[in-house]
CSV table of C-alpha atoms in Angstrom, one decimal:
chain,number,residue,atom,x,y,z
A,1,UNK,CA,2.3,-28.3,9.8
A,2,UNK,CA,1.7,-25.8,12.4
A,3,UNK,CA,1.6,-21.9,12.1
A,4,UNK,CA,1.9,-19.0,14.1
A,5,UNK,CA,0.7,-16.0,12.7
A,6,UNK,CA,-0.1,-12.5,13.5
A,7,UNK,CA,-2.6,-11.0,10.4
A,8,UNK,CA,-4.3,-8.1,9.4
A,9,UNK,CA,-7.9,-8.0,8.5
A,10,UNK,CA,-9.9,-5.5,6.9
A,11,UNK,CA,-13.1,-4.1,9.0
A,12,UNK,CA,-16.2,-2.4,7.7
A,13,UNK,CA,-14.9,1.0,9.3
A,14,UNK,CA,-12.1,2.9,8.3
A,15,UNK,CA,-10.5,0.9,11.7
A,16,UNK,CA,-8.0,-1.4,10.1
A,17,UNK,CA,-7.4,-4.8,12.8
A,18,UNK,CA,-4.0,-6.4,13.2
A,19,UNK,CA,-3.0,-9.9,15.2
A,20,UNK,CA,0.1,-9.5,16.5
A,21,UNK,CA,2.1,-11.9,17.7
A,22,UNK,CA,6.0,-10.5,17.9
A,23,UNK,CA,5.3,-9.6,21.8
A,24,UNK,CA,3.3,-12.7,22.6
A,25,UNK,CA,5.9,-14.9,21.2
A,26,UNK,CA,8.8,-13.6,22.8
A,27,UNK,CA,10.2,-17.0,24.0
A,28,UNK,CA,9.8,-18.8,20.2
A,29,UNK,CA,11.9,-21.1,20.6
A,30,UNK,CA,10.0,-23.1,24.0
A,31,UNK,CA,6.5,-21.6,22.2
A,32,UNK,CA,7.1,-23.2,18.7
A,33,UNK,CA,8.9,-26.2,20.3
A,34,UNK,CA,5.3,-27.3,21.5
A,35,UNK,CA,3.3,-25.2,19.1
A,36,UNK,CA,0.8,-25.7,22.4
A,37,UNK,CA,0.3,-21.3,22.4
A,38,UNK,CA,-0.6,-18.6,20.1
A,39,UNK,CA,-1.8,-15.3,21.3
A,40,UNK,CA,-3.5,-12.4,19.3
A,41,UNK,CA,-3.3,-8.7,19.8
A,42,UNK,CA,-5.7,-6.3,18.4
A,43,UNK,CA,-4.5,-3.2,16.5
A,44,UNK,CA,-5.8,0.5,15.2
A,45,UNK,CA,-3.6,1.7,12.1
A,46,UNK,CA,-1.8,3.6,14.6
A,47,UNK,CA,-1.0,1.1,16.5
A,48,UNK,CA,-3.4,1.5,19.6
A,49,UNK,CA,-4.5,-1.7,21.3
A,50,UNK,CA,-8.1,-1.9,20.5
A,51,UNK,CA,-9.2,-5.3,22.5
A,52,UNK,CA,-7.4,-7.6,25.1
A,53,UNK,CA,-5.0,-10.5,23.3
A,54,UNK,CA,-6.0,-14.0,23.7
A,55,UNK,CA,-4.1,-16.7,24.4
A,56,UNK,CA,-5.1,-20.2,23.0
A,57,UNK,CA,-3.6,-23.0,25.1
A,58,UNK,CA,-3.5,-26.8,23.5
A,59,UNK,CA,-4.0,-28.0,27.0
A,60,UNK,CA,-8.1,-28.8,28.0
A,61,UNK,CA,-8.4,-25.0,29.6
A,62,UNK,CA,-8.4,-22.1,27.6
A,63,UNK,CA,-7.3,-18.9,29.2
A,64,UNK,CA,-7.9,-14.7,28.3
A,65,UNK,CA,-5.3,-12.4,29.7
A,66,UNK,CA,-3.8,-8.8,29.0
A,67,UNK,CA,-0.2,-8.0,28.3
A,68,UNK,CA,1.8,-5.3,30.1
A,69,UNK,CA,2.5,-3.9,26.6
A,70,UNK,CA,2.1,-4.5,23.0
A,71,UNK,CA,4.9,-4.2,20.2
A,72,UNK,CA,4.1,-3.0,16.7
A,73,UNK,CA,3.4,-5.8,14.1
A,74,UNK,CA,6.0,-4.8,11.5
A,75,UNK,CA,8.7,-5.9,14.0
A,76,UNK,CA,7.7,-9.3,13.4
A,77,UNK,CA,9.6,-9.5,9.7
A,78,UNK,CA,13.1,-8.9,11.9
A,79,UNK,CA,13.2,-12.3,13.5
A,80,UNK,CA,16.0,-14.4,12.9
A,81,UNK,CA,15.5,-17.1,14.9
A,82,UNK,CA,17.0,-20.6,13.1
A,83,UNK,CA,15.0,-23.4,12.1
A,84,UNK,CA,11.8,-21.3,11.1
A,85,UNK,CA,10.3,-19.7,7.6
A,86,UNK,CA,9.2,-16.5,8.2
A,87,UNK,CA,7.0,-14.7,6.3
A,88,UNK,CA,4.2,-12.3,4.9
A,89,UNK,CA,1.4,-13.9,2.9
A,90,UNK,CA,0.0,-11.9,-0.2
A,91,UNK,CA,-2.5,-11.5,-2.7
A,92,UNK,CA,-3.1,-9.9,-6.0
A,93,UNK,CA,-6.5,-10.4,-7.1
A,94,UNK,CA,-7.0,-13.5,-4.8
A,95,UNK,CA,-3.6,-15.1,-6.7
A,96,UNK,CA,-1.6,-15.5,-3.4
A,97,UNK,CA,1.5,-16.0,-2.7
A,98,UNK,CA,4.0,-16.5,0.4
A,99,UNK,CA,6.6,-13.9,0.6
A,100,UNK,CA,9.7,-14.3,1.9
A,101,UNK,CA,12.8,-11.9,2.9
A,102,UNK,CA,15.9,-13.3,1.2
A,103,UNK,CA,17.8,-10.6,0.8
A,104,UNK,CA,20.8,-11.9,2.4
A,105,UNK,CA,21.5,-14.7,0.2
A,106,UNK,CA,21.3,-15.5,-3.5
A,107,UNK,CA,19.8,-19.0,-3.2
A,108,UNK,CA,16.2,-19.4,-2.1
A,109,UNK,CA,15.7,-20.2,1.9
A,110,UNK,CA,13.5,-23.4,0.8
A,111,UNK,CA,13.5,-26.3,-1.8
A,112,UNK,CA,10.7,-26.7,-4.3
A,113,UNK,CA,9.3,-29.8,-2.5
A,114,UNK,CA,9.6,-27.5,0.9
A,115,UNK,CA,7.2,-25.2,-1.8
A,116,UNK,CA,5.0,-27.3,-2.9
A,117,UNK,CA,4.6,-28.5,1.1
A,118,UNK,CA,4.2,-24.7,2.1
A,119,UNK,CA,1.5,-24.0,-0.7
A,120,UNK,CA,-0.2,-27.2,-0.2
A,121,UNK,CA,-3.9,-26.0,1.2
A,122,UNK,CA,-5.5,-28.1,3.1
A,123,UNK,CA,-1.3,-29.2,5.3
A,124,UNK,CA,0.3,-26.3,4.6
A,125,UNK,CA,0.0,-22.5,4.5
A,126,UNK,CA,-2.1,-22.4,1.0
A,127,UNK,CA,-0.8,-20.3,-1.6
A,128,UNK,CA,-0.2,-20.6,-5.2
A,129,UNK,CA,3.6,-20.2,-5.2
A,130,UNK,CA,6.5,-18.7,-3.2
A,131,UNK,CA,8.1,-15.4,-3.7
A,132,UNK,CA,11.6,-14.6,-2.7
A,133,UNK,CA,13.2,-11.4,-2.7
A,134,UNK,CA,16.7,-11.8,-3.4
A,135,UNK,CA,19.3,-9.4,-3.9
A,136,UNK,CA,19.6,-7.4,-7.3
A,137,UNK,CA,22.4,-8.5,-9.9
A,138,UNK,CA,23.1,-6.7,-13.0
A,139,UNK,CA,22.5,-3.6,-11.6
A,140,UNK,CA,18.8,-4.1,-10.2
A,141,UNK,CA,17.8,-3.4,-7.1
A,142,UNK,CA,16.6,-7.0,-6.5
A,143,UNK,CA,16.2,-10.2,-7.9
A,144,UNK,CA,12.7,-12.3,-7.6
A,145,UNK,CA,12.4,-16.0,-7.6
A,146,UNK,CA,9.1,-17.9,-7.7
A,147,UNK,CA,8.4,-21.9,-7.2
A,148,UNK,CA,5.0,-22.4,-7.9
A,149,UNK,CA,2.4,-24.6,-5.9
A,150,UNK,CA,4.2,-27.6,-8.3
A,151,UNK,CA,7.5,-26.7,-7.1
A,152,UNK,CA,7.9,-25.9,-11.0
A,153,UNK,CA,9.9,-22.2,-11.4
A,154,UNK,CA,8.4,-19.5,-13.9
A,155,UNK,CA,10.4,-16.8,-15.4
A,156,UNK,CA,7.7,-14.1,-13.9
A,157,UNK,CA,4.2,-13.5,-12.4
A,158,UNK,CA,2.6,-10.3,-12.5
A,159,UNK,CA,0.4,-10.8,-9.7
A,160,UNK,CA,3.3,-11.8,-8.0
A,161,UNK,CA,5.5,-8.5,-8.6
A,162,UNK,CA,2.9,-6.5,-7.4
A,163,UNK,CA,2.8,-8.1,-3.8
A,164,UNK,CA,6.9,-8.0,-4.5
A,165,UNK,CA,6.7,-4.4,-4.1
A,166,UNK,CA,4.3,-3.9,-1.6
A,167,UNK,CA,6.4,-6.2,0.6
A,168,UNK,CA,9.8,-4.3,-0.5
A,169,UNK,CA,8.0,-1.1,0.5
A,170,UNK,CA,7.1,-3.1,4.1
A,171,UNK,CA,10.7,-4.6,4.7
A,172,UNK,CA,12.3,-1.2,3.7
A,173,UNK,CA,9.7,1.0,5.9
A,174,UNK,CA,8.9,3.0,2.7
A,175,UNK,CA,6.1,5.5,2.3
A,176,UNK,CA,4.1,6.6,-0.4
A,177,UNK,CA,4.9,6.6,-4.2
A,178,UNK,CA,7.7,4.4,-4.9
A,179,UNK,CA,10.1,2.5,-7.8
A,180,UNK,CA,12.2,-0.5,-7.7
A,181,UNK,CA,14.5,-2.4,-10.6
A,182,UNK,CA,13.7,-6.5,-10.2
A,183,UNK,CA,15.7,-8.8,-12.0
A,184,UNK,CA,13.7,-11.4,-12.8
A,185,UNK,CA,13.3,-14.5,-15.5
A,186,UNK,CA,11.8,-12.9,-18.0
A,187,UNK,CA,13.8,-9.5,-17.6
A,188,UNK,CA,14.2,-6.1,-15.8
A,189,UNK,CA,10.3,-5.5,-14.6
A,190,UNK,CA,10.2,-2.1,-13.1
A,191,UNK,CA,6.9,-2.0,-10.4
A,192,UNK,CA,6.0,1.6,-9.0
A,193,UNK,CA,3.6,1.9,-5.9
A,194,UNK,CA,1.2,4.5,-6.2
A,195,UNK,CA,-0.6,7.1,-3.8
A,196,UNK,CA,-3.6,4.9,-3.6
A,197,UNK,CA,-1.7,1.7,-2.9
A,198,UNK,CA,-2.1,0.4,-5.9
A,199,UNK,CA,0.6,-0.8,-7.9
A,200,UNK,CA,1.9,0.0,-11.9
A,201,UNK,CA,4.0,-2.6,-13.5
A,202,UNK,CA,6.3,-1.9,-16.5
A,203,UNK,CA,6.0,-5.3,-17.7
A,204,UNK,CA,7.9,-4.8,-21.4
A,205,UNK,CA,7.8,-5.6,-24.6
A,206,UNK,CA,5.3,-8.8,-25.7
A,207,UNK,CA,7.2,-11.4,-27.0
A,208,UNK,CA,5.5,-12.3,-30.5
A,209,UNK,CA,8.1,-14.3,-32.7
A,210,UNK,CA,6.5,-18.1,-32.6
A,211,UNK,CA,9.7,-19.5,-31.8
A,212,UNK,CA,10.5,-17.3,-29.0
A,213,UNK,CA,7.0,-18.1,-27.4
A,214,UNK,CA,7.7,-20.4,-27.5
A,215,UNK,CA,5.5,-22.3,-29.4
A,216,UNK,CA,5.2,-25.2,-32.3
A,217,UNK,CA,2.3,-23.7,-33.9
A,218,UNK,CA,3.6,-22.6,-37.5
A,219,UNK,CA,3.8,-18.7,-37.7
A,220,UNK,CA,0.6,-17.3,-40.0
A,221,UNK,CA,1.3,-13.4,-39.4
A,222,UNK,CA,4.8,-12.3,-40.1
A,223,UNK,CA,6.5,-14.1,-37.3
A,224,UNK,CA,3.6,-14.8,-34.9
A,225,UNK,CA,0.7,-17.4,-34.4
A,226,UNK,CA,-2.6,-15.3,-34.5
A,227,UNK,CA,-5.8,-17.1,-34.3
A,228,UNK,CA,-4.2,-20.2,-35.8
A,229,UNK,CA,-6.0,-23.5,-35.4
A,230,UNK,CA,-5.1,-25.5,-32.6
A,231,UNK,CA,-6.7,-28.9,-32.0
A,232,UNK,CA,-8.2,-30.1,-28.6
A,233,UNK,CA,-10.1,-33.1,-27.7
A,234,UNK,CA,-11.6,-32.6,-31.7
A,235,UNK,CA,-12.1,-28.9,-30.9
A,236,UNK,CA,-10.3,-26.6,-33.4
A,237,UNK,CA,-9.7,-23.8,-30.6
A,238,UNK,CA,-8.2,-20.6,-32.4
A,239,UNK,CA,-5.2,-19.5,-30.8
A,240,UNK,CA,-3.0,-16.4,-30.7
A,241,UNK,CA,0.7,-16.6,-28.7
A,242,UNK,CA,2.1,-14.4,-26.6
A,243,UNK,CA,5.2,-14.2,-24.5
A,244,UNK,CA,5.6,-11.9,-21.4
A,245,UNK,CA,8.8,-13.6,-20.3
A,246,UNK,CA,6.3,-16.4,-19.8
A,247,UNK,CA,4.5,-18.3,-22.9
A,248,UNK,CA,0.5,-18.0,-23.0
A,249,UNK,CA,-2.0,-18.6,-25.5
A,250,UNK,CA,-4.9,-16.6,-25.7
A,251,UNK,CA,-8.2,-18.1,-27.1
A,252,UNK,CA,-11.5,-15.8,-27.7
A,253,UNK,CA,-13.6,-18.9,-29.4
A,254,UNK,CA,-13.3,-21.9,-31.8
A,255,UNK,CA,-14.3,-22.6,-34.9
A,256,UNK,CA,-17.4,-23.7,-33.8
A,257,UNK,CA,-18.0,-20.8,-31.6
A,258,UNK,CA,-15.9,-18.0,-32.7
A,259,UNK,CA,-17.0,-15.8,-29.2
A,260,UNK,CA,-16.8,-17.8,-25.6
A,261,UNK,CA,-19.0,-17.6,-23.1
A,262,UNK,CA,-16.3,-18.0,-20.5
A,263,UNK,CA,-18.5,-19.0,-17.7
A,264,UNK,CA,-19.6,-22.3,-19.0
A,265,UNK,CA,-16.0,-23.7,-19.9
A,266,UNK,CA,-15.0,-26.3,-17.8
A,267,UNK,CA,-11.7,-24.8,-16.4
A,268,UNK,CA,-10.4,-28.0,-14.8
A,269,UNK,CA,-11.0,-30.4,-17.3
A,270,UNK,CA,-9.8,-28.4,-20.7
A,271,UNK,CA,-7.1,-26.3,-18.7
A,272,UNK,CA,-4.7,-29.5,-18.6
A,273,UNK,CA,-4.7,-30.5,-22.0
A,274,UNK,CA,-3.6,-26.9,-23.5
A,275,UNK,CA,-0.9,-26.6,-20.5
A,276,UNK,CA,0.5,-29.6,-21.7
A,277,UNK,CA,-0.3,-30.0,-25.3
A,278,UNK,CA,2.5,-31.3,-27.5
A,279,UNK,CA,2.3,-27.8,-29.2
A,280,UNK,CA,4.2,-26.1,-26.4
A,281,UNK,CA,7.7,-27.2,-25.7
A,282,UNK,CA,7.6,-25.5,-22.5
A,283,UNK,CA,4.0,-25.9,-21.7
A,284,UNK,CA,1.8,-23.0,-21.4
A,285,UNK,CA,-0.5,-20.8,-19.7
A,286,UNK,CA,-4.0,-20.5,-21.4
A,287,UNK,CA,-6.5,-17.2,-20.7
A,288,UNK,CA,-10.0,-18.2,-22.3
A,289,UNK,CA,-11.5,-14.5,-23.1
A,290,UNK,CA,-15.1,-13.6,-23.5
A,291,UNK,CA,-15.3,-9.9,-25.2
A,292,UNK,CA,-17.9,-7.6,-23.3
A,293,UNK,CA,-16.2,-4.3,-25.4
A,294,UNK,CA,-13.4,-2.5,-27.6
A,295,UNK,CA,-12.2,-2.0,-23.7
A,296,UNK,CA,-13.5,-4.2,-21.4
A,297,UNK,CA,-12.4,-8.0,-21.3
A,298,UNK,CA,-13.3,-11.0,-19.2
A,299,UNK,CA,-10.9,-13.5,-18.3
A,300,UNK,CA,-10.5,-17.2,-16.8
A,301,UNK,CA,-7.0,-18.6,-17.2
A,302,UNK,CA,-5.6,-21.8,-16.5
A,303,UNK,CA,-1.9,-21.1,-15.3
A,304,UNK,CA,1.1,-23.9,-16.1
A,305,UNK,CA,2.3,-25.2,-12.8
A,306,UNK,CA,-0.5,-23.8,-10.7
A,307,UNK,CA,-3.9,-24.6,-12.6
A,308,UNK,CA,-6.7,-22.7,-12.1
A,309,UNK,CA,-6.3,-19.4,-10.3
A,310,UNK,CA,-8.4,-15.9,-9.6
A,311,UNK,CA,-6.2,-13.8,-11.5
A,312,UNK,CA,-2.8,-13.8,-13.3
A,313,UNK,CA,-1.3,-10.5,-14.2
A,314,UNK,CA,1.0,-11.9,-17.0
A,315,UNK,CA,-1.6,-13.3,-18.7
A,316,UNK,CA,-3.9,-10.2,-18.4
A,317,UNK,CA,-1.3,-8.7,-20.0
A,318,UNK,CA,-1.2,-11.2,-23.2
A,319,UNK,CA,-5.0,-10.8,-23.5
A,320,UNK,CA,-4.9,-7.2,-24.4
A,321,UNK,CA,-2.1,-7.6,-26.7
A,322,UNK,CA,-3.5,-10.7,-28.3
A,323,UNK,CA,-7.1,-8.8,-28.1
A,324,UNK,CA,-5.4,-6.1,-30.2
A,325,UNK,CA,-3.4,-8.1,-32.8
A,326,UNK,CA,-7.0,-10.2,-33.7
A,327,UNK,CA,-9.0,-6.3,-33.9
A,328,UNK,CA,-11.0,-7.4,-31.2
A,329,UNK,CA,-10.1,-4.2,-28.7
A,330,UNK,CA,-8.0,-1.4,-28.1
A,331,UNK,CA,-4.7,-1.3,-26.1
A,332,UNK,CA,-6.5,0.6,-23.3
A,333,UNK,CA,-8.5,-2.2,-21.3
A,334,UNK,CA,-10.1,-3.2,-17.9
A,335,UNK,CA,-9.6,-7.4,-17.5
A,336,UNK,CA,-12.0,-8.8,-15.5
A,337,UNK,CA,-10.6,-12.0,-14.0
A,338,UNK,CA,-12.7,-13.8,-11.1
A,339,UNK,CA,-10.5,-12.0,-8.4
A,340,UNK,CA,-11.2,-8.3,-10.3
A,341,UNK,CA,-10.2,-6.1,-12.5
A,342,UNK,CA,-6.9,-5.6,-13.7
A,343,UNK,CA,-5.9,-2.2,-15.8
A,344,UNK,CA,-4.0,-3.1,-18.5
A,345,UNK,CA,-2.4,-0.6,-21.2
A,346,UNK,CA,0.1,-1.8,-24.6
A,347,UNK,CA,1.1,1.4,-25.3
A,348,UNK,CA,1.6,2.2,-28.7
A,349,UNK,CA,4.9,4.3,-28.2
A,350,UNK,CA,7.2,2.4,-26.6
A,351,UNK,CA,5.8,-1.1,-27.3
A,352,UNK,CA,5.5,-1.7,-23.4
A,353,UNK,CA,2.7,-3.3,-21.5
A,354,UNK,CA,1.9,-1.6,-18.2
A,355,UNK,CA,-0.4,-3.2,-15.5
A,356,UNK,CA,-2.3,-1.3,-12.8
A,357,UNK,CA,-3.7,-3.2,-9.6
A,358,UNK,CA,-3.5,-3.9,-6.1
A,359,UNK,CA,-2.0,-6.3,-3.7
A,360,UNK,CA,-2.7,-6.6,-0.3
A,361,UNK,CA,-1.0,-8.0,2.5
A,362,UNK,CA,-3.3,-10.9,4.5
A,363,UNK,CA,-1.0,-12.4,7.3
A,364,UNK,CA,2.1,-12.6,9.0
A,365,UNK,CA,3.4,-16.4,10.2
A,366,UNK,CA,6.3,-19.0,11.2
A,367,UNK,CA,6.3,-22.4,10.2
A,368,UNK,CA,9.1,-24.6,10.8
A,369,UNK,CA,11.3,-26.1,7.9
């Protein structure tokens, strides 16, 4: 599968580097008939040309040669032209995604084998699932659909809502703090950029009720499963369940080991069997959580339909509240998954769980469907 893209990448000054390819690439349709050319341009944040483009011929000679002008990247995202996926990847927390602009039509611009082709990582673009912004219903001001790497759909992603705003605020040419409605599976999910970039997600109100999880483990605290047994491979694991629009079960030990080390759990082998034990109708997602403090939580999670991943937002968010409902920690806490921290609140007077972290755009790129 070939790829054209124009991406930004961070430097060790201030000096922020873009590859730009809108004005390189202005006949597409001879250019990406072939795939035989891609040419770079270098950027400053104000869009001064900081080094000569390069332009990469398939053929045996390779060439360098300066443009008569450059173009600004952004422009890139308004290309229409038929017969090619455009898009922006993203990343929360190294949980990446492939965004795509879809405001113009309710159903998704790809299938979920075209998905699980796209996300592949070794033929494909790599990414753990595709985002689409779509246009809000109910009264939102958009709607966001995900297919994961398995071309399997989840009701939300938290991760994934970040970069969904970041790349709102980029298609929409808006500056500084801002707040969107999203429609999504789970709910309405209200994300708000901040000053600094980063991005605060009202994520709602935990889902707790066992049924509703939903899960097959027999409720043993009112109407929720916390720290119930649940058997593994022999292991008695003790679980607590938690919905965020999305089911998860959140282990801190076993009854062999009542606090993990989270760093010596084999993610890929043990990850499987929770995501598809019989005690999920729906599968799951499973966080394993090693306890450093009343505030500060580390993480690994194994996510249903996309395995082992640096971060998920979602299920940051059912770690504090399961954290809280087993006494282990406050409703304040840092998360520290393998991609960074995550800042994760349940507050106390309206129920909600809000998450606080970043999303950062890593390329721009065509591919053809």
């Amino acid at each position: 599968m070939a790829i054209a893209a124009a991406i930004s990448l961070p430097l060790t000054s201030p000096t922020r580097c873009y590859l730009n390819i809108t004005d390189q690439l202005r006949s597409l349709s001879s250019s990406y008939s072939s795939f035989s050319t891609c040419q770079f341009n270098f950027f400053k944040k104000d869009s001064t040309r900081i080094c000569p483009s390069v332009r990469v011929s398939a053929s045996a000679s390779m060439s360098i040669q300066t443009p008569e002008k450059a173009s600004p990247p952004t422009s890139f995202l308004d290309r229409r032209e038929s017969g090619f996926l455009h898009f922006v990847k993203y990343h929360g927390l190294g949980n990446d995604f492939i965004l795509v602009d879809n405001r113009n039509s309710s159903e998704p611009k790809i299938t979920p084998e075209q998905a699980v082709k796209l996300c592949d990582r070794n033929f494909g673009i790599g990414a753990d699932g595709v985002i689409f912004v779509m246009p809000g219903i109910n009264g939102t001001d958009y709607t966001m659909r995900i297919f994961n790497s398995d071309g399997s759909e989840p009701e939300m992603c938290g991760n994934g809502v970040r970069c969904f705003a970041r790349f709102i605020a980029e298609l929409e040419n808006l500056q500084g703090k801002q707040s969107f409605t999203v429609h999504t599976g789970a709910g309405l999910i209200v994300p708000e950029i901040q000053d600094d970039g980063q991005v605060k997600v009202d994520m709602g109100e935990p889902i707790l009720k066992a049924s509703d999880v939903p899960t097959r483990l027999p409720a043993n605290k009112d109407q929720s499963v916390v720290k119930a047994g649940l058997n593994v491979d022999g292991v008695t694991w003790n679980a607590t369940c938690v919905s965020m629009g999305n089911p998860h079960c959140v282990i801190f030990g076993s009854e062999e080991a009542q606090n993990l080390q989270v760093d010596e759990l084999k993610l890929a082998e043990i990850g499987p069997k929770f995501e598809h034990h019989e005690m999920f109708p729906a599968r799951t997602n499973t966080e394993f959580v090693q306890v450093f403090s009343p505030s500060h939580l580390k993480m690994r999670v194994w996510e249903r339909g996309a395995g082992a991943t640096l971060a998920c937002g979602t299920g940051a968010c059912a770690t504090v509240v399961a954290a809280v409902l087993e006494g282990r920690a406050g409703r304040n806490c840092t998360v520290e998954l393998p991609g960074g921290p995550l800042q994760i609140e349940w507050r106390e007077k309206d129920n909600h769980v809000y998450m606080t972290g970043p999303a950062e755009a890593v390329f721009y790129g065509s591919v053809p469907l």
